[in-house]
Coordinates of C-alpha atoms and ligand atoms in Angstrom, one line a residue:
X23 CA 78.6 107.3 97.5
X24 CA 80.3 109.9 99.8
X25 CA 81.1 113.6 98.2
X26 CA 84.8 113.4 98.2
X27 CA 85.7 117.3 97.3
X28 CA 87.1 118.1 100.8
X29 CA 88.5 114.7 101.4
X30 CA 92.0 115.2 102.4
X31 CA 93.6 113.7 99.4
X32 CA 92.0 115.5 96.5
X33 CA 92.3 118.7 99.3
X34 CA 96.2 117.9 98.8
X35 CA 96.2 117.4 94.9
X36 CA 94.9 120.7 94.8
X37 CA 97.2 122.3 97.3
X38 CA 94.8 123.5 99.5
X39 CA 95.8 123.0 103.3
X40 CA 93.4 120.1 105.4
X41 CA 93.4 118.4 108.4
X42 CA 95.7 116.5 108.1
X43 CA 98.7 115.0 105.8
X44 CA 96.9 112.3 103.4
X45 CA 98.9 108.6 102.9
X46 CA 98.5 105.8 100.7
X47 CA 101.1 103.4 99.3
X48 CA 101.7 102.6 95.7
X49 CA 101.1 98.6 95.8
X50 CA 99.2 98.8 99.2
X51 CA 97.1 95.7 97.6
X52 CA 98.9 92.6 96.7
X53 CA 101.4 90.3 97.8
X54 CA 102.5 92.2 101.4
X55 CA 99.0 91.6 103.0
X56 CA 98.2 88.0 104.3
X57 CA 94.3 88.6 103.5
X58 CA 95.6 89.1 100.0
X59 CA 97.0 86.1 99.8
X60 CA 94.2 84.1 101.5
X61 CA 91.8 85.0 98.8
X62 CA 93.9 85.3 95.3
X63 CA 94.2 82.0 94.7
X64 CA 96.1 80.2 92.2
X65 CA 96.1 81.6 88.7
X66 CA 97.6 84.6 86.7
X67 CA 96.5 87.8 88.6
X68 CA 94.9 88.8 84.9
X69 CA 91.9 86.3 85.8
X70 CA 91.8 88.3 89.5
X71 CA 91.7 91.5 87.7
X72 CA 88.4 89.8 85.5
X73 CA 86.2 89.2 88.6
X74 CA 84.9 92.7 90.1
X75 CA 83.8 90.9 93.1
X76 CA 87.5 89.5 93.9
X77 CA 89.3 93.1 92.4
X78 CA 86.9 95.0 94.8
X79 CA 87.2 93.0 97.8
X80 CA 91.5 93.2 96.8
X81 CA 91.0 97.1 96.4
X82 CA 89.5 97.6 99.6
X83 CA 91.9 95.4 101.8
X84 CA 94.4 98.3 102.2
X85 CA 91.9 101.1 103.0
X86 CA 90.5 98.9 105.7
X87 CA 93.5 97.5 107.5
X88 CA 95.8 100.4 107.0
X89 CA 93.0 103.8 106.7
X90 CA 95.0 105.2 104.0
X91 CA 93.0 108.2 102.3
X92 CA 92.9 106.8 99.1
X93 CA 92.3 103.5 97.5
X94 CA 94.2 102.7 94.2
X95 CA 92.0 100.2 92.0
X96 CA 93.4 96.4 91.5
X97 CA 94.3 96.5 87.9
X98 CA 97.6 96.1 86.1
X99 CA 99.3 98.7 83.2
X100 CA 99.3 95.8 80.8
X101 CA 95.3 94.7 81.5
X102 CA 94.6 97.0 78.6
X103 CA 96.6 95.4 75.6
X104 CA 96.0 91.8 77.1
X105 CA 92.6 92.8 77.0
X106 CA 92.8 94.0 72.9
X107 CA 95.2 90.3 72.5
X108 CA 98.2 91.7 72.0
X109 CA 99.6 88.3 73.9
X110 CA 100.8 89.1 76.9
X111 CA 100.4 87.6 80.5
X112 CA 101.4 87.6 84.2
X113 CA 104.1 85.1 85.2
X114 CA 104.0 84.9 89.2
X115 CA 107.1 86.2 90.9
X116 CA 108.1 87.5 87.3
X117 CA 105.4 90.3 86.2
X118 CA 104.3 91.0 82.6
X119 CA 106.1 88.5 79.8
X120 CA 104.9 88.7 76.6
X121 CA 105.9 85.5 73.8
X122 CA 106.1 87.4 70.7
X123 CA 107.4 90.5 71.6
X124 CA 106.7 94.1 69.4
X125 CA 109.5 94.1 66.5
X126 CA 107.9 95.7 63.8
X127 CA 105.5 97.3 62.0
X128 CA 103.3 94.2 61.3
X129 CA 103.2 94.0 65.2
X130 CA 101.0 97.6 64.9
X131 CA 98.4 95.1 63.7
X132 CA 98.3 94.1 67.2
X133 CA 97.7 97.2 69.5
X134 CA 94.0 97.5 68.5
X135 CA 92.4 100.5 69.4
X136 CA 90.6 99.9 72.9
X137 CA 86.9 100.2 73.7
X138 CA 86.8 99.9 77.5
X139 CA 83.2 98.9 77.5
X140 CA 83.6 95.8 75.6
X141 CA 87.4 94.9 76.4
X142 CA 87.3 95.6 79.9
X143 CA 83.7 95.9 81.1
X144 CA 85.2 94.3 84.2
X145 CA 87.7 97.0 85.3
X146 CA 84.6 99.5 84.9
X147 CA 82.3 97.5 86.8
X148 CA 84.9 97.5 89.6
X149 CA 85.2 100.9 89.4
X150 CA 81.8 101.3 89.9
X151 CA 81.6 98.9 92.7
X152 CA 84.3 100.9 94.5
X153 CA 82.8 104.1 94.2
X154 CA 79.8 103.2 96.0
X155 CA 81.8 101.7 98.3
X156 CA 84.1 104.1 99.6
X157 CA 84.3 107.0 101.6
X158 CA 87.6 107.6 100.4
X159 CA 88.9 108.4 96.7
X160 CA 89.1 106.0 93.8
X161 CA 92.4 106.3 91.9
X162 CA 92.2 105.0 88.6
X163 CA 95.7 104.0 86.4
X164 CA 97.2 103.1 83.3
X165 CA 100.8 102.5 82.5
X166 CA 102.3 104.8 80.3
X167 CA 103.7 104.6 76.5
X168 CA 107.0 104.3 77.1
X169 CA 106.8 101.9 80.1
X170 CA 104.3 99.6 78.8
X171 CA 105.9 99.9 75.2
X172 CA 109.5 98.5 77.4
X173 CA 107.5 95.0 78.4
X174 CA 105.8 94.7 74.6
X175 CA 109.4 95.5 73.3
X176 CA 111.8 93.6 75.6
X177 CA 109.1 90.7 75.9
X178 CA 109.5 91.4 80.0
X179 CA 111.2 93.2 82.6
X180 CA 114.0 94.2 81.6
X181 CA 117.2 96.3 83.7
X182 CA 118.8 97.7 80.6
X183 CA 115.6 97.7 78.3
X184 CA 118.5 98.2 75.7
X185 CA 116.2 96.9 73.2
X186 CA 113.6 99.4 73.6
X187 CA 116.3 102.1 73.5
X188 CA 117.8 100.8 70.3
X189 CA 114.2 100.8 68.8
X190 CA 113.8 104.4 69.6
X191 CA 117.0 105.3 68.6
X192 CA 117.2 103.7 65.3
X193 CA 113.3 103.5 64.2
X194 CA 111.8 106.6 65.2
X195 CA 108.8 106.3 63.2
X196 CA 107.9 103.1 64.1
X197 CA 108.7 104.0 67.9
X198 CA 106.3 106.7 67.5
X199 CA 103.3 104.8 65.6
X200 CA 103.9 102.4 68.6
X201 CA 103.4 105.3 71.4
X202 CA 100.7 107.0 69.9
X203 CA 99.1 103.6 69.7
X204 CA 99.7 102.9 73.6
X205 CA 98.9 106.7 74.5
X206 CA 95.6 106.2 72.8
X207 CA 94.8 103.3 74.7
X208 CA 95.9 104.8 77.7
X209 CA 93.5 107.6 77.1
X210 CA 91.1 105.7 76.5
X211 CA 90.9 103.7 79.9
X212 CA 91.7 106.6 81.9
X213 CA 88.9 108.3 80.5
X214 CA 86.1 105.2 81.1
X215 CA 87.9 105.0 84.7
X216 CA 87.0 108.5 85.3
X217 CA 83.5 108.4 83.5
X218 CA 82.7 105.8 85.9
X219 CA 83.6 107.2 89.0
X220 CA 87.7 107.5 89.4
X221 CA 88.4 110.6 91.4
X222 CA 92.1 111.6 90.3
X223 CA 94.0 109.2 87.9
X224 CA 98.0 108.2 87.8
X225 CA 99.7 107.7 85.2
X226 CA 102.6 104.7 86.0
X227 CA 105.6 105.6 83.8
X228 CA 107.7 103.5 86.3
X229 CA 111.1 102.7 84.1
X230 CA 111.5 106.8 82.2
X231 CA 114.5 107.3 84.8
X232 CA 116.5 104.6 82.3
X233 CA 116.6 107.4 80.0
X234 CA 118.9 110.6 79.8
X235 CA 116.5 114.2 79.8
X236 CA 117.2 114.6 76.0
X237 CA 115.8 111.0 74.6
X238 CA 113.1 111.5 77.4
X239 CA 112.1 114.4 75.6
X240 CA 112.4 113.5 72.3
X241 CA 111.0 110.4 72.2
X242 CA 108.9 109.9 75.4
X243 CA 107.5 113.2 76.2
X244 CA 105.2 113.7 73.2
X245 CA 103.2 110.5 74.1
X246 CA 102.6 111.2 77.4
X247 CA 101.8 114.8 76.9
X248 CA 99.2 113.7 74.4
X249 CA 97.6 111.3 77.4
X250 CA 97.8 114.5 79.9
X251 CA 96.1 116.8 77.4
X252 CA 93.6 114.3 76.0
X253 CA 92.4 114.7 79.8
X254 CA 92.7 117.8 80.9
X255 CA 88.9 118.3 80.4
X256 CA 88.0 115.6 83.0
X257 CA 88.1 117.8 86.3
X258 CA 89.8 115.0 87.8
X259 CA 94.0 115.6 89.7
X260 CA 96.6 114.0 87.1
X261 CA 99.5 111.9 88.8
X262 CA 102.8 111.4 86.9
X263 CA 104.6 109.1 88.3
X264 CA 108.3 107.3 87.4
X265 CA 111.6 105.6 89.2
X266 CA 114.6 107.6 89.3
X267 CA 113.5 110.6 87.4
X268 CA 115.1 113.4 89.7
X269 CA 116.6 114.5 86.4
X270 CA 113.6 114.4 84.2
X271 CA 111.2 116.0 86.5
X272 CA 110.4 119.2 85.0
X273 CA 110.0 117.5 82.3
X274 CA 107.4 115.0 83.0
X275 CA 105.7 118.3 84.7
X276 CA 105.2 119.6 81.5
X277 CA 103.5 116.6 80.1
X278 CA 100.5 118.2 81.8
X279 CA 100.2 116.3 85.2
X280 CA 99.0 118.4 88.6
X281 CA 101.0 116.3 91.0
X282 CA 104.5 114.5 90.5
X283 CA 105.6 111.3 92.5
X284 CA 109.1 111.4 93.6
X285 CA 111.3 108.8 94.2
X286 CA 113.5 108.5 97.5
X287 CA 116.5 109.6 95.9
X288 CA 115.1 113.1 95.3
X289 CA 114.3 114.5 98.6
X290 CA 110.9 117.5 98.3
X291 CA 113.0 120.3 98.9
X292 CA 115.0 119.8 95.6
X293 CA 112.0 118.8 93.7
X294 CA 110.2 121.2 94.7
X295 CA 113.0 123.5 93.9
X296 CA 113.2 122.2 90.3
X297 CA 109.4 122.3 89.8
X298 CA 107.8 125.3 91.5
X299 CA 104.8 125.7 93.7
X300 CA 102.2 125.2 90.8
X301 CA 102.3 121.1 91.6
X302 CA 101.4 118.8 94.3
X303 CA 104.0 116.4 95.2
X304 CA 103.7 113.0 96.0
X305 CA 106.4 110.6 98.0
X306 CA 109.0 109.7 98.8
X307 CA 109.6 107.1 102.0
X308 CA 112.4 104.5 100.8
X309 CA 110.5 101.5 100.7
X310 CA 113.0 99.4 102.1
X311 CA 113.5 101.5 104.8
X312 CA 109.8 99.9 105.5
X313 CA 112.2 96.6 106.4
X314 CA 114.1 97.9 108.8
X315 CA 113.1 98.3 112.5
X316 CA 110.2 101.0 113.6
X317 CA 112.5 103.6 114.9
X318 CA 114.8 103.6 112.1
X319 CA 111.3 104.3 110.1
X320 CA 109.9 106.8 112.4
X321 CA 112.8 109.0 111.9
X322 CA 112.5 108.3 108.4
X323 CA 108.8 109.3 108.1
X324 CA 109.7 112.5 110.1
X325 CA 112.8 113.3 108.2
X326 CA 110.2 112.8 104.6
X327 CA 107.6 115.5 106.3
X328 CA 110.8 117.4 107.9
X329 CA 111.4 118.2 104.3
X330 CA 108.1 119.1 102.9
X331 CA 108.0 121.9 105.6
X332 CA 104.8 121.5 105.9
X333 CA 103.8 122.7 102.7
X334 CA 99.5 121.8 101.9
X335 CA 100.6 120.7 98.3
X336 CA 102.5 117.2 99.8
X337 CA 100.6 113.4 99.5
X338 CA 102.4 111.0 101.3
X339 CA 103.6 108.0 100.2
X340 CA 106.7 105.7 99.5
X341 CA 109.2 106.7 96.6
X342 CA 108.0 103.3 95.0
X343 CA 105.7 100.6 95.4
X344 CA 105.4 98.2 98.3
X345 CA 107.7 95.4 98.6
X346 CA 106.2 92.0 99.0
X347 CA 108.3 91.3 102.5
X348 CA 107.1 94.4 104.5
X349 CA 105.0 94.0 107.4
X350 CA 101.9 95.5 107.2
X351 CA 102.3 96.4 111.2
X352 CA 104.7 98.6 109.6
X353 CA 102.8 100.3 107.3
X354 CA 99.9 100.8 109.6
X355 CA 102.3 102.7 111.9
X356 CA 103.6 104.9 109.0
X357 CA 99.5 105.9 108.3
X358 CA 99.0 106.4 112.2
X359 CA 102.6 108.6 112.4
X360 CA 101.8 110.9 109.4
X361 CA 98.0 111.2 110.5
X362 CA 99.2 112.2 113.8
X363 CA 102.6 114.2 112.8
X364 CA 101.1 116.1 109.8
X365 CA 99.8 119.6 110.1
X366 CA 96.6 120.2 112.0
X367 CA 96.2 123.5 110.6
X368 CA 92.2 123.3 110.2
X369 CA 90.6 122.9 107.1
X370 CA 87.3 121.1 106.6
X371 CA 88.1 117.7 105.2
X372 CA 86.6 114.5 105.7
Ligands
1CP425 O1 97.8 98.3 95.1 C1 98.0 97.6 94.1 O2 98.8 96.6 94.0 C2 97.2 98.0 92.9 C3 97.3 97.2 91.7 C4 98.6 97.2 90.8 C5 99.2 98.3 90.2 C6 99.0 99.8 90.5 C7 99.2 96.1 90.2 C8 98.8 94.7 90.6 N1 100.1 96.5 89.3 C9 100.2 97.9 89.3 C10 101.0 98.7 88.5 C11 102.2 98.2 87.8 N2 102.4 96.9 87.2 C12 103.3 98.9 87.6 C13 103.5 100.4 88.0 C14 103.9 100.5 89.4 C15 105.3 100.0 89.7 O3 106.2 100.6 89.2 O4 105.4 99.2 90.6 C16 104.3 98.1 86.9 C17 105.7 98.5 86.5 C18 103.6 96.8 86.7 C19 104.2 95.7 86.0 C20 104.2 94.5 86.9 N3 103.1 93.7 87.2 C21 105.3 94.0 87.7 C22 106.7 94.6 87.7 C23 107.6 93.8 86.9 C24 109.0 94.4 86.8 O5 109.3 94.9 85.6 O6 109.8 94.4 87.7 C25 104.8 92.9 88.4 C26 105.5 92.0 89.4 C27 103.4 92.8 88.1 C28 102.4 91.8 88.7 C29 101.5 92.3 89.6 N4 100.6 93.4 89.4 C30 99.9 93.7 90.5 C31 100.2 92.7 91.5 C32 99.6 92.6 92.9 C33 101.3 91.9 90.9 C34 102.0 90.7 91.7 C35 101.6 89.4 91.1 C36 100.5 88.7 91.8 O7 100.0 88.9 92.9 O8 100.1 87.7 91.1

């Protein structure tokens, strides 16, 4: 186990200037990387995410091939309520489907609280694994309310999620029993996560953007601010993180996070113009700009850090998760250009 203080990525999340410019990719794992696929198998990726032998080996993949400076753990936002049997499961080339989807109250019934040493002693053994593994930091994840509450509620991805939206609308209490239930269960395996070893935690609220700032902050915030607060203690950095959310993002600030991923439709300067220097921000390469030809992405890349200005508080990375058809030759280029473009403006880090 390596002291990761003056690593370059938890250097970042605290705004203090480094060596260098750190990178990783949301969904560096998974489908994009042929040694993924050599070794997944058949199966629902839930019964991947159970073996800590074959989550590790999947977690380090990325941080081998590509050197990114950190490595996020192979887990899934809806591990946690398959886990406490709400019923709901993986479909390859689909994502989270869920048979009887959350309609009422007796559904409550369902959402369990969660006791991450007995439901998901595996995630926590990975963790550990990891840890003393690495010589770079551990992120550790959970999806939040409102976006796992969209796959319990529309039964799976959804583009409208107009039933969640009528829920919330119409039932607020019910909508509210049913985020405090998923914040607390979000709390909880961020907290084991960390306790065992996590160095900075995300929190994946991928679809909030499908809201207008108003609903967002009646009916969303409180849950995630609860999640943020519950962990404030842990001396960890706290990643928000959602699609689309240039309107929302003071907002989702001020659930509590210290460093905000931004999508490519934001570019930093305005973020950074609606949020202040207190945060860290994290982004926001188009990742289908990854499919198109290297120069097209180098002048991308450089456009990206042309915007940060060089400002210490700035984690590279795409504005959303890796698409299954990029090359990873790509991707490795992208590490070597932002290792080599960033600032080199001292600073101790490993
Ligand atoms: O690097 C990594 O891949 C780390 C592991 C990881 C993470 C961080 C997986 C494994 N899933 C996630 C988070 C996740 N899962 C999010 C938040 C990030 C994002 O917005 O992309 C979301 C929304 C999900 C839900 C999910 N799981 C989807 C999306 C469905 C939709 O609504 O469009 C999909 C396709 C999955 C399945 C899944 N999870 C992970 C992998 C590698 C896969 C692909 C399936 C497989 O390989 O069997």
């Amino acid at each position: 186990m390596s002291d990761l203080t003056s690593s370059a990525f938890l250097r970042a999340c605290r705004g203090e200037p480094g060596s260098r410019v750190p990178v990783w990719f949301m969904r560096q794992a998974g489908r994009s990387l042929p040694e993924y696929r050599a070794i997944r198998g058949e199966g629902s990726i839930n019964e991947a995410i159970a073996k800590p032998d074959l989550a590790t080996e999947i977690t380090l993949q990325p941080v081998r091939r590509y050197g990114v400076d950190a490595a996020i753990l192979f887990s899934d936002i809806v591990t946690p309520v398959h886990a406490i049997g709400f019923g709901i499961d993986i479909k390859p080339g689909v994502g989270p489907v869920a048979e009887k989807p959350f309609a009422s109250a007796a559904d409550l019934d369902r959402l369990r609280p969660l006791d991450p040493d007995v439901d998901t002693p595996y995630v926590l053994e990975t963790v550990r694994n990891l840890v003393a593994e690495l010589d770079v930091p551990l992120i550790g994840f959970a999806g939040a309310p409102f976006t796992v509450a969209s796959y319990l509620v529309e039964g799976g991805p959804s583009k409208t999620h107009a039933r969640t939206k009528q829920m919330l609308h119409d039932e607020p209490a019910l909508w509210h029993n049913l985020l405090d239930r998923l914040a607390d269960i979000a709390i909880a395996s961020l907290r084991s996560q960390v306790e065992n070893g996590a160095s900075a935690i995300q929190l994946f609220d991928s679809w909030a953007g499908t809201l207008d700032p108003t609903t967002y902050e009646r009916s969303v915030l409180p849950a995630s601010t609860k999640v943020f607060e519950a962990l404030a203690d842990l001396d960890v950095p706290r990643i928000h993180f959602g699609v689309n959310t240039g309107e929302l993002l003071p907002l989702m600030a001020s659930a509590g996070a210290t460093v905000m991923g931004v999508d490519w439709r934001t570019p930093l300067t305005s973020a950074r113009a609606r949020l202040g220097d207190t945060v860290t921000l994290q982004g926001n390469l188009d990742p289908a700009v990854c499919l198109a030809s290297w120069p097209v992405v180098e002048r991308e890349v450089r456009r990206v850090l042309a915007e940060n200005a060089g400002n210490p508080a700035h984690i590279f990375n795409l504005g959303h998760g890796v698409m299954p058809a990029i090359d990873p030759e790509i991707l490795e280029q992208v590490v070597e250009l932002v290792h080599a473009e960033g600032r080199a403006d001292g600073g101790p880090d490993a």
